[in-house]
Amino acid sequence: MKKSKKTRGGLHLFQVVVFILLAFYAFTLIYAMGWAVLSSLKTQMEFSTNLVGLPKEWKFDNYLQAFRSVQAGGHNMFEMFFNSIWYSCGGALLGVIASAMVAYVVAKYEFPGRGLVYAVALVTMMIPVVGSFPSQYRMYSQLGILDSPLLLVTKFSGFGFNFVMLHSFFKTLSWTYAEAGFIDGASHLKVFLKVMLPQALPVMGSLFLVATVQLWNEYMEPNLFLQSHPTLSSGLYIFQLEMTRGTNYPLLFAGLIVSVIPVIILFAKFQNTMMESMSMGGLKG
């Protein structure tokens, strides 16, 4: 009994410490976000003299001016916003579809090298992305897709986080559904498209949202491989570099706030759906 009480006491103390650490982390994020919002509502002169306090003159028109003044390579924020949509949504969609096909085959079919494919998928997640940029640049250039929307085909990859989650889901999905389809005369492709894939749609939808947010915030790859099509993230990064001296930081922060609004809306709208689907795809595995 004494040991049980000590165990419960230690567990309670651990939970308290974890809660304090997470609360502090959440506070730093909220504070940074609040500071950026307040900074975006100041004049350039006031920003340099009043970094922390409330704005003396609330400049709400900074957001309108940001759409006119924030540019990257001759592209305004409207164009960068459009580029962010097709880059993030298109790339996320292709990535999830490819991962679903590869994960289904690896999880449900016995063939030589199946374990090797799964191992390679895990290893590729450990490779530093930055270290592969030079080889990626050369390959994209030789394929003729560099600085082109055709670059989206590179997102049609069956490995990575999407593969691991979908592999776990298909691994636990009963094969009797497929057998029923085979009895009715359906082919392997038809069983996948009509029977098995629809059951994975909730997980795929959550993975699509997560991948969309990730690609929306990505600035390095668009900056390197899509210089003529800057997204909001890469465009704001370029704008900051080009205006290092005399940067109008209130306008820059206004652009940053605009760029994160779609992400906040997505998370607020679908957070419960994403958590439930991720649990269904991951914890069962």
mmCIF file of C-alpha atoms in Angstrom, residues 2-170:
data_model
loop_
_atom_site.group_PDB
_atom_site.id
_atom_site.type_symbol
_atom_site.label_atom_id
_atom_site.label_comp_id
_atom_site.label_asym_id
_atom_site.label_seq_id
_atom_site.Cartn_x
_atom_site.Cartn_y
_atom_site.Cartn_z
ATOM 1 C CA LYS A 2 2.824 2.392 0.880
ATOM 2 C CA LYS A 3 4.524 1.641 -2.399
ATOM 3 C CA SER A 4 1.304 2.289 -4.248
ATOM 4 C CA LYS A 5 0.900 5.670 -2.548
ATOM 5 C CA LYS A 6 4.476 6.608 -3.414
ATOM 6 C CA THR A 7 3.898 5.583 -6.997
ATOM 7 C CA ARG A 8 0.742 7.672 -7.216
ATOM 8 C CA GLY A 9 2.523 10.601 -5.566
ATOM 9 C CA GLY A 10 5.424 10.372 -8.012
ATOM 10 C CA LEU A 11 3.042 10.173 -10.947
ATOM 11 C CA HIS A 12 1.114 13.200 -9.694
ATOM 12 C CA LEU A 13 4.338 15.186 -9.288
ATOM 13 C CA PHE A 14 5.394 14.227 -12.819
ATOM 14 C CA GLN A 15 2.040 15.371 -14.203
ATOM 15 C CA VAL A 16 2.351 18.696 -12.367
ATOM 16 C CA VAL A 17 5.859 19.279 -13.753
ATOM 17 C CA VAL A 18 4.763 18.390 -17.296
ATOM 18 C CA PHE A 19 1.743 20.700 -16.978
ATOM 19 C CA ILE A 20 3.934 23.591 -15.798
ATOM 20 C CA LEU A 21 6.386 23.084 -18.678
ATOM 21 C CA LEU A 22 3.624 22.873 -21.285
ATOM 22 C CA ALA A 23 1.848 25.891 -19.785
ATOM 23 C CA PHE A 24 5.066 27.904 -19.950
ATOM 24 C CA TYR A 25 5.610 26.797 -23.551
ATOM 25 C CA ALA A 26 2.041 27.783 -24.455
ATOM 26 C CA PHE A 27 2.525 31.164 -22.785
ATOM 27 C CA THR A 28 5.655 31.876 -24.856
ATOM 28 C CA LEU A 29 3.745 31.096 -28.060
ATOM 29 C CA ILE A 30 0.750 33.226 -27.096
ATOM 30 C CA TYR A 31 2.998 36.082 -25.983
ATOM 31 C CA ALA A 32 4.955 36.019 -29.244
ATOM 32 C CA MET A 33 1.746 35.956 -31.284
ATOM 33 C CA GLY A 34 0.227 38.815 -29.265
ATOM 34 C CA TRP A 35 3.403 40.878 -29.604
ATOM 35 C CA ALA A 36 3.403 40.365 -33.382
ATOM 36 C CA VAL A 37 -0.250 41.467 -33.626
ATOM 37 C CA LEU A 38 0.382 44.614 -31.578
ATOM 38 C CA SER A 39 3.540 45.382 -33.564
ATOM 39 C CA SER A 40 1.597 45.103 -36.816
ATOM 40 C CA LEU A 41 -0.712 47.881 -35.617
ATOM 41 C CA LYS A 42 2.044 50.437 -34.928
ATOM 42 C CA THR A 43 3.696 53.008 -37.125
ATOM 43 C CA GLN A 44 7.269 52.380 -38.204
ATOM 44 C CA MET A 45 8.498 55.191 -35.970
ATOM 45 C CA GLU A 46 6.606 53.947 -32.923
ATOM 46 C CA PHE A 47 7.837 50.378 -33.454
ATOM 47 C CA SER A 48 11.433 51.521 -33.028
ATOM 48 C CA THR A 49 10.676 53.438 -29.820
ATOM 49 C CA ASN A 50 7.894 51.332 -28.274
ATOM 50 C CA LEU A 51 8.635 47.648 -28.765
ATOM 51 C CA VAL A 52 6.494 46.153 -25.999
ATOM 52 C CA GLY A 53 3.735 48.623 -25.127
ATOM 53 C CA LEU A 54 0.342 49.081 -26.725
ATOM 54 C CA PRO A 55 0.178 51.207 -29.893
ATOM 55 C CA LYS A 56 -0.473 54.875 -29.275
ATOM 56 C CA GLU A 57 -1.926 55.144 -32.776
ATOM 57 C CA TRP A 58 -3.697 52.008 -33.983
ATOM 58 C CA LYS A 59 -2.750 51.571 -37.648
ATOM 59 C CA PHE A 60 -5.307 49.033 -38.900
ATOM 60 C CA ASP A 61 -4.616 50.154 -42.442
ATOM 61 C CA ASN A 62 -1.197 48.449 -42.169
ATOM 62 C CA TYR A 63 -2.932 45.268 -43.306
ATOM 63 C CA LEU A 64 -4.294 46.916 -46.436
ATOM 64 C CA GLN A 65 -0.957 48.554 -47.117
ATOM 65 C CA ALA A 66 0.804 45.204 -46.691
ATOM 66 C CA PHE A 67 -1.081 43.789 -49.686
ATOM 67 C CA ARG A 68 0.158 46.731 -51.761
ATOM 68 C CA SER A 69 3.694 47.146 -50.430
ATOM 69 C CA VAL A 70 4.939 43.678 -49.449
ATOM 70 C CA GLN A 71 6.441 42.207 -52.609
ATOM 71 C CA ALA A 72 8.937 39.524 -53.586
ATOM 72 C CA GLY A 73 10.394 39.401 -57.073
ATOM 73 C CA GLY A 74 7.668 41.714 -58.376
ATOM 74 C CA HIS A 75 4.849 39.581 -56.928
ATOM 75 C CA ASN A 76 2.406 41.113 -54.450
ATOM 76 C CA MET A 77 0.701 39.331 -51.568
ATOM 77 C CA PHE A 78 -2.356 38.375 -53.637
ATOM 78 C CA GLU A 79 -0.153 36.442 -56.058
ATOM 79 C CA MET A 80 1.849 34.913 -53.213
ATOM 80 C CA PHE A 81 -1.388 33.866 -51.505
ATOM 81 C CA PHE A 82 -2.534 32.102 -54.695
ATOM 82 C CA ASN A 83 0.850 30.382 -55.030
ATOM 83 C CA SER A 84 0.605 29.179 -51.442
ATOM 84 C CA ILE A 85 -2.798 27.621 -52.134
ATOM 85 C CA TRP A 86 -1.820 25.548 -55.167
ATOM 86 C CA TYR A 87 1.575 24.629 -53.728
ATOM 87 C CA SER A 88 0.350 23.498 -50.299
ATOM 88 C CA CYS A 89 -2.979 21.926 -51.296
ATOM 89 C CA GLY A 90 -1.660 20.326 -54.489
ATOM 90 C CA GLY A 91 1.467 18.975 -52.850
ATOM 91 C CA ALA A 92 -0.461 17.634 -49.851
ATOM 92 C CA LEU A 93 -3.040 15.912 -52.054
ATOM 93 C CA LEU A 94 -0.447 14.194 -54.237
ATOM 94 C CA GLY A 95 1.579 13.122 -51.201
ATOM 95 C CA VAL A 96 -1.399 11.556 -49.405
ATOM 96 C CA ILE A 97 -2.614 9.713 -52.503
ATOM 97 C CA ALA A 98 0.820 8.231 -53.214
ATOM 98 C CA SER A 99 1.297 7.223 -49.585
ATOM 99 C CA ALA A 100 -2.114 5.524 -49.496
ATOM 100 C CA MET A 101 -1.260 3.366 -52.509
ATOM 101 C CA VAL A 102 2.189 2.367 -51.246
ATOM 102 C CA ALA A 103 1.029 1.789 -47.669
ATOM 103 C CA TYR A 104 -1.870 -0.421 -48.794
ATOM 104 C CA VAL A 105 0.346 -2.663 -50.909
ATOM 105 C CA VAL A 106 3.029 -3.000 -48.236
ATOM 106 C CA ALA A 107 0.495 -3.661 -45.472
ATOM 107 C CA LYS A 108 -1.794 -6.108 -47.261
ATOM 108 C CA TYR A 109 0.289 -8.019 -49.813
ATOM 109 C CA GLU A 110 3.060 -10.536 -49.229
ATOM 110 C CA PHE A 111 6.000 -10.055 -51.599
ATOM 111 C CA PRO A 112 9.804 -10.322 -51.376
ATOM 112 C CA GLY A 113 11.352 -7.180 -49.955
ATOM 113 C CA ARG A 114 8.229 -5.928 -48.218
ATOM 114 C CA GLY A 115 10.117 -5.459 -44.961
ATOM 115 C CA LEU A 116 12.894 -3.659 -46.830
ATOM 116 C CA VAL A 117 10.409 -1.189 -48.306
ATOM 117 C CA TYR A 118 9.076 -0.403 -44.844
ATOM 118 C CA ALA A 119 12.619 0.003 -43.488
ATOM 119 C CA VAL A 120 13.556 2.351 -46.347
ATOM 120 C CA ALA A 121 10.439 4.409 -45.637
ATOM 121 C CA LEU A 122 11.540 4.844 -42.028
ATOM 122 C CA VAL A 123 15.146 5.624 -42.938
ATOM 123 C CA THR A 124 14.132 8.346 -45.397
ATOM 124 C CA MET A 125 12.398 10.146 -42.532
ATOM 125 C CA MET A 126 15.745 10.410 -40.740
ATOM 126 C CA ILE A 127 17.673 11.976 -43.637
ATOM 127 C CA PRO A 128 18.259 15.721 -43.086
ATOM 128 C CA VAL A 129 16.287 17.641 -45.695
ATOM 129 C CA VAL A 130 18.833 20.445 -46.040
ATOM 130 C CA GLY A 131 21.604 18.024 -46.951
ATOM 131 C CA SER A 132 19.680 16.809 -50.002
ATOM 132 C CA PHE A 133 19.004 20.269 -51.485
ATOM 133 C CA PRO A 134 22.014 20.322 -53.873
ATOM 134 C CA SER A 135 21.119 16.940 -55.391
ATOM 135 C CA GLN A 136 17.444 17.934 -55.565
ATOM 136 C CA TYR A 137 18.315 21.150 -57.385
ATOM 137 C CA ARG A 138 20.400 19.310 -59.965
ATOM 138 C CA MET A 139 17.774 16.624 -60.510
ATOM 139 C CA TYR A 140 14.911 19.118 -60.872
ATOM 140 C CA SER A 141 16.983 21.155 -63.310
ATOM 141 C CA GLN A 142 17.716 18.111 -65.472
ATOM 142 C CA LEU A 143 14.043 17.095 -65.444
ATOM 143 C CA GLY A 144 13.016 20.590 -66.545
ATOM 144 C CA ILE A 145 10.641 21.137 -63.623
ATOM 145 C CA LEU A 146 12.770 23.681 -61.773
ATOM 146 C CA ASP A 147 10.956 26.986 -61.173
ATOM 147 C CA SER A 148 7.719 25.514 -62.548
ATOM 148 C CA PRO A 149 4.410 24.365 -61.035
ATOM 149 C CA LEU A 150 5.343 20.941 -62.413
ATOM 150 C CA LEU A 151 7.569 20.721 -59.363
ATOM 151 C CA LEU A 152 4.479 19.404 -57.563
ATOM 152 C CA VAL A 153 5.143 15.965 -59.066
ATOM 153 C CA THR A 154 8.023 15.642 -56.595
ATOM 154 C CA LYS A 155 5.441 15.590 -53.790
ATOM 155 C CA PHE A 156 3.995 12.379 -55.254
ATOM 156 C CA SER A 157 6.060 10.327 -52.841
ATOM 157 C CA GLY A 158 4.856 7.236 -51.045
ATOM 158 C CA PHE A 159 7.151 7.502 -48.035
ATOM 159 C CA GLY A 160 7.378 9.658 -44.950
ATOM 160 C CA PHE A 161 4.956 10.358 -42.116
ATOM 161 C CA ASN A 162 1.892 9.791 -44.312
ATOM 162 C CA PHE A 163 3.109 6.308 -45.205
ATOM 163 C CA VAL A 164 3.687 5.316 -41.561
ATOM 164 C CA MET A 165 0.211 6.434 -40.464
ATOM 165 C CA LEU A 166 -1.609 4.844 -43.394
ATOM 166 C CA HIS A 167 0.421 1.634 -43.116
ATOM 167 C CA SER A 168 -0.695 1.336 -39.483
ATOM 168 C CA PHE A 169 -4.309 1.878 -40.514
ATOM 169 C CA PHE A 170 -4.328 -0.625 -43.378
#
